[in-house]
Structure formats: structure tokens, C-alpha cells
């Protein structure tokens, strides 16, 4: 839907086995047209991406960038790692949105950190805002910082159209966000073209880029549905298309 206008940024689960044997899912996503790679479930204290050739852990992100020729970002979540959990998305200490983890990410070669929440982890916008302030102060201009949620992440009061308010856009921008994320139209109940368009306009007025996200299963939908969502995002005025769970 006009690739000269919008960057495509897929979400690649770092902990998921590769679909093509010894070819990482990041390489697969890049081969299919990704302009920017975003790794989910990437632990900066135990860096690993399945499918890479033998390497030192500290070189993991740099090797992904070398193999794909793409900028690479990671997700961090402003929550607390549970002592015990069998949930696949459960936070680990190296995935928490702290200043120390952000500095580690920069040292590892990350280009961007997205402050967001995985399903059911109970990540709220107030926590994202606190982490954003802390991390911007810690890393300065070393990293691009993005903030926002593609679904409620287990916070009932921030579901549907309440997932991002205009006031929260202003707060994220003032706290140092370069990019603000919101669900793509039609991917979350209540997120219409009008809802998204108004927020993208506000994001742009704040001097930030807008990222509309497909993060609630439509990334595996039929081709026509994907095209319709892409065109709705373009009508909303977004700058970046985000596709969740890429490669799956």
C-alpha cells in the first residue's frame, strides 16, 4: 500500500524455533520485505536468537543485523518478573523495562526499544510512561524509543478504544518517545479508522512517528484482510506498519 511511504516492521519471536531449519525467522521476515526487525521475548541478560550459527552471546544482535541487513529492535515490558510461571510470555529479568536493561540493549547493538506488553502480563500505560522517562534519561540518544500497546496486555480498563487516550499520546511524547504505537484499525474492537486517524494526527502534532500494529492474530489472516488493514492504516496516516508474530 505504497512502500515508499510506510516502513514494514514485523515482530519476530526470538525464542521460537526457526521455520527453515538453520535460517532464523528474522532472516525469513527480511526476505519477505521487512524494513525493520523487532524481536519479541529477547532477554538482554541471556541474549539468544534461535537458528543463528555459533557465536558469542554478546554478538547476537549484531549477527542478526549482519545476516539481514536490517535495523533491529527489541521489546521490553515495564513489569516484574514472576518467581514461577509456566506462561509462554511470562517476564524474565532480562526482558523488564529498566534503565540497566536498556543500556545492555544499546551495548548489544539494538537500534530501538519498544516499551509494550505481551498478552496477560498486566502492562499498563502508566508503567510504560514511567519506564519511558527512566530509560530516556539513561540512554539519551543512543536508542530510538517507541511506546504503546497493540492489545490490552491483561489490563481490562485499557481494552478496546481505551487502549490509548489523546492525553497519553501527549505524555509519551513529552517523556521522550520517538514513535508511538497503537492498534491498526479493525484489529481491536472499537479501533476504527476514525479513532486511529485522530490519534495519528495527534502523534504527528507532537513530533513523533505513528506505528499502527497488527498484534491480535490478523497477521495470519487471508490476503484480502491484510490488504484492507494496510489501506486503512494508510488512510489513518501512519508511518510504520507493524506485523506481529512474523514467520508463524
mmCIF file of C-alpha atoms in Angstrom:
data_model
loop_
_atom_site.group_PDB
_atom_site.id
_atom_site.type_symbol
_atom_site.label_atom_id
_atom_site.label_comp_id
_atom_site.label_asym_id
_atom_site.label_seq_id
_atom_site.Cartn_x
_atom_site.Cartn_y
_atom_site.Cartn_z
ATOM 1 C CA UNK A 1 0.000 0.000 0.000
ATOM 2 C CA UNK A 2 2.750 2.415 -1.091
ATOM 3 C CA UNK A 3 6.046 1.050 0.231
ATOM 4 C CA UNK A 4 7.771 4.391 -0.428
ATOM 5 C CA UNK A 5 5.581 5.881 2.302
ATOM 6 C CA UNK A 6 5.455 3.250 5.045
ATOM 7 C CA UNK A 7 8.073 1.118 6.746
ATOM 8 C CA UNK A 8 7.101 -2.502 7.480
ATOM 9 C CA UNK A 9 8.291 -3.696 10.885
ATOM 10 C CA UNK A 10 7.453 -7.315 11.784
ATOM 11 C CA UNK A 11 7.588 -8.734 15.299
ATOM 12 C CA UNK A 12 9.840 -11.805 15.376
ATOM 13 C CA UNK A 13 9.659 -14.036 18.483
ATOM 14 C CA UNK A 14 13.334 -14.647 19.327
ATOM 15 C CA UNK A 15 12.546 -17.729 21.432
ATOM 16 C CA UNK A 16 10.581 -19.556 18.715
ATOM 17 C CA UNK A 17 12.349 -22.323 16.712
ATOM 18 C CA UNK A 18 13.053 -21.273 13.118
ATOM 19 C CA UNK A 19 10.677 -22.461 10.431
ATOM 20 C CA UNK A 20 13.518 -23.001 7.946
ATOM 21 C CA UNK A 21 15.998 -25.092 9.930
ATOM 22 C CA UNK A 22 19.195 -23.112 10.290
ATOM 23 C CA UNK A 23 17.726 -19.890 8.876
ATOM 24 C CA UNK A 24 16.434 -17.538 11.574
ATOM 25 C CA UNK A 25 12.875 -16.238 11.466
ATOM 26 C CA UNK A 26 14.430 -12.755 11.346
ATOM 27 C CA UNK A 27 16.096 -13.630 8.028
ATOM 28 C CA UNK A 28 12.803 -15.055 6.736
ATOM 29 C CA UNK A 29 10.963 -11.847 7.633
ATOM 30 C CA UNK A 30 13.647 -9.724 5.984
ATOM 31 C CA UNK A 31 13.459 -11.849 2.824
ATOM 32 C CA UNK A 32 9.688 -11.291 2.676
ATOM 33 C CA UNK A 33 10.045 -7.497 2.681
ATOM 34 C CA UNK A 34 10.632 -6.288 6.246
ATOM 35 C CA UNK A 35 12.361 -2.916 6.509
ATOM 36 C CA UNK A 36 12.913 -3.142 10.279
ATOM 37 C CA UNK A 37 13.020 -6.180 12.580
ATOM 38 C CA UNK A 38 11.562 -6.192 16.092
ATOM 39 C CA UNK A 39 12.438 -9.119 18.367
ATOM 40 C CA UNK A 40 9.935 -10.271 20.967
ATOM 41 C CA UNK A 41 10.883 -12.340 24.053
ATOM 42 C CA UNK A 42 14.523 -11.270 23.647
ATOM 43 C CA UNK A 43 16.355 -11.370 27.004
ATOM 44 C CA UNK A 44 19.217 -8.864 27.136
ATOM 45 C CA UNK A 45 20.772 -10.701 30.085
ATOM 46 C CA UNK A 46 20.714 -14.015 28.187
ATOM 47 C CA UNK A 47 20.831 -12.929 24.532
ATOM 48 C CA UNK A 48 19.808 -15.624 22.054
ATOM 49 C CA UNK A 49 18.001 -15.967 18.732
ATOM 50 C CA UNK A 50 17.273 -19.498 17.567
ATOM 51 C CA UNK A 51 18.780 -20.554 14.245
ATOM 52 C CA UNK A 52 21.948 -18.452 14.360
ATOM 53 C CA UNK A 53 25.351 -20.043 13.692
ATOM 54 C CA UNK A 54 27.761 -20.419 16.623
ATOM 55 C CA UNK A 55 28.650 -17.053 18.129
ATOM 56 C CA UNK A 56 29.335 -15.279 21.398
ATOM 57 C CA UNK A 57 26.062 -14.271 23.135
ATOM 58 C CA UNK A 58 27.168 -10.639 23.183
ATOM 59 C CA UNK A 59 27.269 -10.698 19.357
ATOM 60 C CA UNK A 60 23.690 -11.987 18.897
ATOM 61 C CA UNK A 61 22.009 -8.784 17.730
ATOM 62 C CA UNK A 62 24.968 -7.706 15.623
ATOM 63 C CA UNK A 63 24.913 -11.085 13.873
ATOM 64 C CA UNK A 64 21.173 -10.755 13.152
ATOM 65 C CA UNK A 65 21.849 -7.309 11.678
ATOM 66 C CA UNK A 66 24.745 -8.642 9.624
ATOM 67 C CA UNK A 67 22.689 -11.536 8.207
ATOM 68 C CA UNK A 68 19.616 -9.448 7.413
ATOM 69 C CA UNK A 69 20.989 -6.005 6.606
ATOM 70 C CA UNK A 70 18.178 -4.528 8.699
ATOM 71 C CA UNK A 71 17.958 -2.356 11.830
ATOM 72 C CA UNK A 72 16.887 -4.428 14.850
ATOM 73 C CA UNK A 73 14.801 -3.520 17.867
ATOM 74 C CA UNK A 74 13.573 -5.412 20.925
ATOM 75 C CA UNK A 75 10.545 -5.350 23.210
ATOM 76 C CA UNK A 76 10.918 -4.520 26.898
ATOM 77 C CA UNK A 77 7.997 -4.593 29.349
ATOM 78 C CA UNK A 78 7.538 -2.399 32.444
ATOM 79 C CA UNK A 79 6.571 -5.206 34.787
ATOM 80 C CA UNK A 80 8.110 -7.510 37.374
ATOM 81 C CA UNK A 81 9.347 -10.990 36.512
ATOM 82 C CA UNK A 82 7.326 -13.604 38.474
ATOM 83 C CA UNK A 83 9.143 -16.102 40.669
ATOM 84 C CA UNK A 84 7.382 -19.009 38.938
ATOM 85 C CA UNK A 85 5.221 -19.061 35.809
ATOM 86 C CA UNK A 86 4.504 -21.532 33.024
ATOM 87 C CA UNK A 87 3.060 -18.855 30.736
ATOM 88 C CA UNK A 88 4.994 -18.585 27.450
ATOM 89 C CA UNK A 89 5.002 -14.768 27.676
ATOM 90 C CA UNK A 90 5.984 -14.599 31.362
ATOM 91 C CA UNK A 91 8.518 -11.870 32.025
ATOM 92 C CA UNK A 92 12.148 -12.686 32.772
ATOM 93 C CA UNK A 93 14.558 -10.267 34.472
ATOM 94 C CA UNK A 94 16.269 -9.519 31.152
ATOM 95 C CA UNK A 95 13.007 -8.529 29.467
ATOM 96 C CA UNK A 96 11.896 -5.978 32.049
ATOM 97 C CA UNK A 97 11.906 -2.307 31.063
ATOM 98 C CA UNK A 98 14.654 -0.977 33.308
ATOM 99 C CA UNK A 99 17.409 1.535 32.698
ATOM 100 C CA UNK A 100 20.032 -1.174 33.137
ATOM 101 C CA UNK A 101 18.401 -3.468 30.574
ATOM 102 C CA UNK A 102 18.095 -0.566 28.146
ATOM 103 C CA UNK A 103 21.800 0.162 28.498
ATOM 104 C CA UNK A 104 22.542 -3.530 27.913
ATOM 105 C CA UNK A 105 20.377 -3.470 24.783
ATOM 106 C CA UNK A 106 22.305 -0.491 23.432
ATOM 107 C CA UNK A 107 25.616 -2.201 24.201
ATOM 108 C CA UNK A 108 24.406 -5.326 22.350
ATOM 109 C CA UNK A 109 23.713 -3.256 19.253
ATOM 110 C CA UNK A 110 19.940 -2.717 19.415
ATOM 111 C CA UNK A 111 18.676 0.224 17.394
ATOM 112 C CA UNK A 112 15.269 0.542 19.058
ATOM 113 C CA UNK A 113 13.387 -0.422 22.210
ATOM 114 C CA UNK A 114 9.604 -0.769 22.166
ATOM 115 C CA UNK A 115 8.039 -0.399 25.598
ATOM 116 C CA UNK A 116 4.910 -2.532 25.421
ATOM 117 C CA UNK A 117 3.221 -5.596 26.950
ATOM 118 C CA UNK A 118 2.749 -9.217 25.931
ATOM 119 C CA UNK A 119 -0.640 -10.947 26.404
ATOM 120 C CA UNK A 120 -1.820 -11.153 30.005
ATOM 121 C CA UNK A 121 1.293 -9.599 31.545
ATOM 122 C CA UNK A 122 -0.681 -6.743 33.109
ATOM 123 C CA UNK A 123 1.286 -3.927 31.497
ATOM 124 C CA UNK A 124 -0.440 -0.553 31.804
ATOM 125 C CA UNK A 125 0.202 2.772 30.129
ATOM 126 C CA UNK A 126 1.218 4.384 33.409
ATOM 127 C CA UNK A 127 4.009 1.819 33.758
ATOM 128 C CA UNK A 128 5.071 2.386 30.160
ATOM 129 C CA UNK A 129 5.272 6.121 30.854
ATOM 130 C CA UNK A 130 7.427 5.659 33.969
ATOM 131 C CA UNK A 131 9.772 3.303 32.126
ATOM 132 C CA UNK A 132 9.975 5.660 29.163
ATOM 133 C CA UNK A 133 11.138 8.539 31.362
ATOM 134 C CA UNK A 134 13.678 6.369 33.155
ATOM 135 C CA UNK A 135 15.096 4.816 30.005
ATOM 136 C CA UNK A 136 15.294 8.064 28.026
ATOM 137 C CA UNK A 137 17.276 9.588 30.885
ATOM 138 C CA UNK A 138 19.571 6.544 30.957
ATOM 139 C CA UNK A 139 20.308 6.090 27.241
ATOM 140 C CA UNK A 140 19.904 9.588 25.853
ATOM 141 C CA UNK A 141 20.035 9.458 22.062
ATOM 142 C CA UNK A 142 21.698 6.020 21.849
ATOM 143 C CA UNK A 143 18.378 4.308 21.075
ATOM 144 C CA UNK A 144 15.121 5.031 19.287
ATOM 145 C CA UNK A 145 12.317 4.652 21.843
ATOM 146 C CA UNK A 146 8.791 3.537 20.972
ATOM 147 C CA UNK A 147 5.862 3.160 23.359
ATOM 148 C CA UNK A 148 2.340 1.766 23.270
ATOM 149 C CA UNK A 149 0.267 -1.406 23.226
ATOM 150 C CA UNK A 150 -1.259 -3.488 20.438
ATOM 151 C CA UNK A 151 -3.775 -5.092 22.840
ATOM 152 C CA UNK A 152 -4.783 -4.601 26.468
ATOM 153 C CA UNK A 153 -1.991 -6.866 27.827
ATOM 154 C CA UNK A 154 -4.306 -8.021 30.600
ATOM 155 C CA UNK A 155 -5.412 -4.545 31.781
ATOM 156 C CA UNK A 156 -9.205 -4.519 31.456
ATOM 157 C CA UNK A 157 -9.539 -0.738 31.811
ATOM 158 C CA UNK A 158 -7.206 -0.269 28.823
ATOM 159 C CA UNK A 159 -9.055 -2.505 26.398
ATOM 160 C CA UNK A 160 -10.849 -1.609 23.171
ATOM 161 C CA UNK A 161 -10.968 2.123 22.437
ATOM 162 C CA UNK A 162 -9.441 2.913 25.852
ATOM 163 C CA UNK A 163 -6.104 1.369 24.865
ATOM 164 C CA UNK A 164 -4.574 4.805 24.138
ATOM 165 C CA UNK A 165 -6.014 8.198 25.041
ATOM 166 C CA UNK A 166 -5.051 11.526 23.461
ATOM 167 C CA UNK A 167 -3.608 12.617 26.807
ATOM 168 C CA UNK A 168 -1.372 9.539 26.934
ATOM 169 C CA UNK A 169 -0.032 10.418 23.495
ATOM 170 C CA UNK A 170 0.988 13.833 24.842
ATOM 171 C CA UNK A 171 2.577 12.216 27.916
ATOM 172 C CA UNK A 172 4.552 9.651 25.876
ATOM 173 C CA UNK A 173 5.852 12.363 23.560
ATOM 174 C CA UNK A 174 6.856 14.616 26.446
ATOM 175 C CA UNK A 175 8.658 11.698 28.118
ATOM 176 C CA UNK A 176 10.881 11.153 25.090
ATOM 177 C CA UNK A 177 9.106 8.714 22.766
ATOM 178 C CA UNK A 178 10.197 8.881 19.139
ATOM 179 C CA UNK A 179 7.448 6.501 17.992
ATOM 180 C CA UNK A 180 4.009 5.877 19.485
ATOM 181 C CA UNK A 181 2.241 2.575 18.831
ATOM 182 C CA UNK A 182 -1.497 1.980 18.531
ATOM 183 C CA UNK A 183 -3.581 -0.895 17.134
ATOM 184 C CA UNK A 184 -4.301 -0.866 13.414
ATOM 185 C CA UNK A 185 -7.935 -0.133 12.509
ATOM 186 C CA UNK A 186 -10.031 -3.288 12.679
ATOM 187 C CA UNK A 187 -7.597 -5.312 14.787
ATOM 188 C CA UNK A 188 -9.051 -4.460 18.215
ATOM 189 C CA UNK A 189 -12.760 -3.900 18.998
ATOM 190 C CA UNK A 190 -13.559 -0.192 18.956
ATOM 191 C CA UNK A 191 -10.431 0.761 16.991
ATOM 192 C CA UNK A 192 -11.981 2.294 13.890
ATOM 193 C CA UNK A 193 -10.398 4.290 11.089
ATOM 194 C CA UNK A 194 -11.705 7.492 12.676
ATOM 195 C CA UNK A 195 -10.317 6.532 16.114
ATOM 196 C CA UNK A 196 -6.892 5.710 14.705
ATOM 197 C CA UNK A 197 -6.767 8.674 12.334
ATOM 198 C CA UNK A 198 -7.415 11.179 15.116
ATOM 199 C CA UNK A 199 -4.638 9.682 17.237
ATOM 200 C CA UNK A 200 -2.151 9.538 14.363
ATOM 201 C CA UNK A 201 -2.782 13.240 13.741
ATOM 202 C CA UNK A 202 -2.134 13.980 17.401
ATOM 203 C CA UNK A 203 1.042 11.863 17.360
ATOM 204 C CA UNK A 204 2.313 13.830 14.376
ATOM 205 C CA UNK A 205 1.491 17.146 16.043
ATOM 206 C CA UNK A 206 3.665 16.003 18.953
ATOM 207 C CA UNK A 207 6.568 15.488 16.546
ATOM 208 C CA UNK A 208 6.561 11.677 16.777
ATOM 209 C CA UNK A 209 6.108 8.875 14.254
ATOM 210 C CA UNK A 210 2.984 6.705 14.375
ATOM 211 C CA UNK A 211 3.159 2.914 14.328
ATOM 212 C CA UNK A 212 -0.059 1.005 13.685
ATOM 213 C CA UNK A 213 0.138 -2.593 14.845
ATOM 214 C CA UNK A 214 -1.371 -5.909 13.826
ATOM 215 C CA UNK A 215 -0.981 -7.806 17.071
ATOM 216 C CA UNK A 216 -4.188 -9.793 17.599
ATOM 217 C CA UNK A 217 -3.997 -12.703 15.138
ATOM 218 C CA UNK A 218 -4.874 -10.960 11.883
ATOM 219 C CA UNK A 219 -1.251 -11.363 10.745
ATOM 220 C CA UNK A 220 -2.290 -14.908 9.816
ATOM 221 C CA UNK A 221 -5.474 -13.879 8.022
ATOM 222 C CA UNK A 222 -6.294 -14.133 4.325
ATOM 223 C CA UNK A 223 -4.628 -11.810 1.831
ATOM 224 C CA UNK A 224 -7.666 -9.594 1.333
ATOM 225 C CA UNK A 225 -7.968 -8.900 5.063
ATOM 226 C CA UNK A 226 -4.295 -7.931 5.269
ATOM 227 C CA UNK A 227 -4.661 -5.606 2.281
ATOM 228 C CA UNK A 228 -7.734 -3.952 3.798
ATOM 229 C CA UNK A 229 -5.933 -3.352 7.091
ATOM 230 C CA UNK A 230 -2.918 -1.920 5.235
ATOM 231 C CA UNK A 231 -5.119 0.505 3.313
ATOM 232 C CA UNK A 232 -6.925 1.559 6.497
ATOM 233 C CA UNK A 233 -3.541 2.270 8.100
ATOM 234 C CA UNK A 234 -2.560 4.360 5.104
ATOM 235 C CA UNK A 235 -5.820 6.318 5.333
ATOM 236 C CA UNK A 236 -5.128 6.894 9.021
ATOM 237 C CA UNK A 237 -1.797 8.472 8.044
ATOM 238 C CA UNK A 238 0.529 6.068 9.818
ATOM 239 C CA UNK A 239 4.285 5.955 9.209
ATOM 240 C CA UNK A 240 5.070 2.343 10.121
ATOM 241 C CA UNK A 241 3.197 -0.942 9.683
ATOM 242 C CA UNK A 242 3.857 -3.472 12.453
ATOM 243 C CA UNK A 243 3.075 -7.169 11.892
ATOM 244 C CA UNK A 244 3.037 -9.366 14.981
ATOM 245 C CA UNK A 245 4.358 -12.942 15.265
ATOM 246 C CA UNK A 246 6.084 -12.781 11.892
ATOM 247 C CA UNK A 247 7.120 -16.103 10.421
ATOM 248 C CA UNK A 248 4.394 -18.028 12.232
#
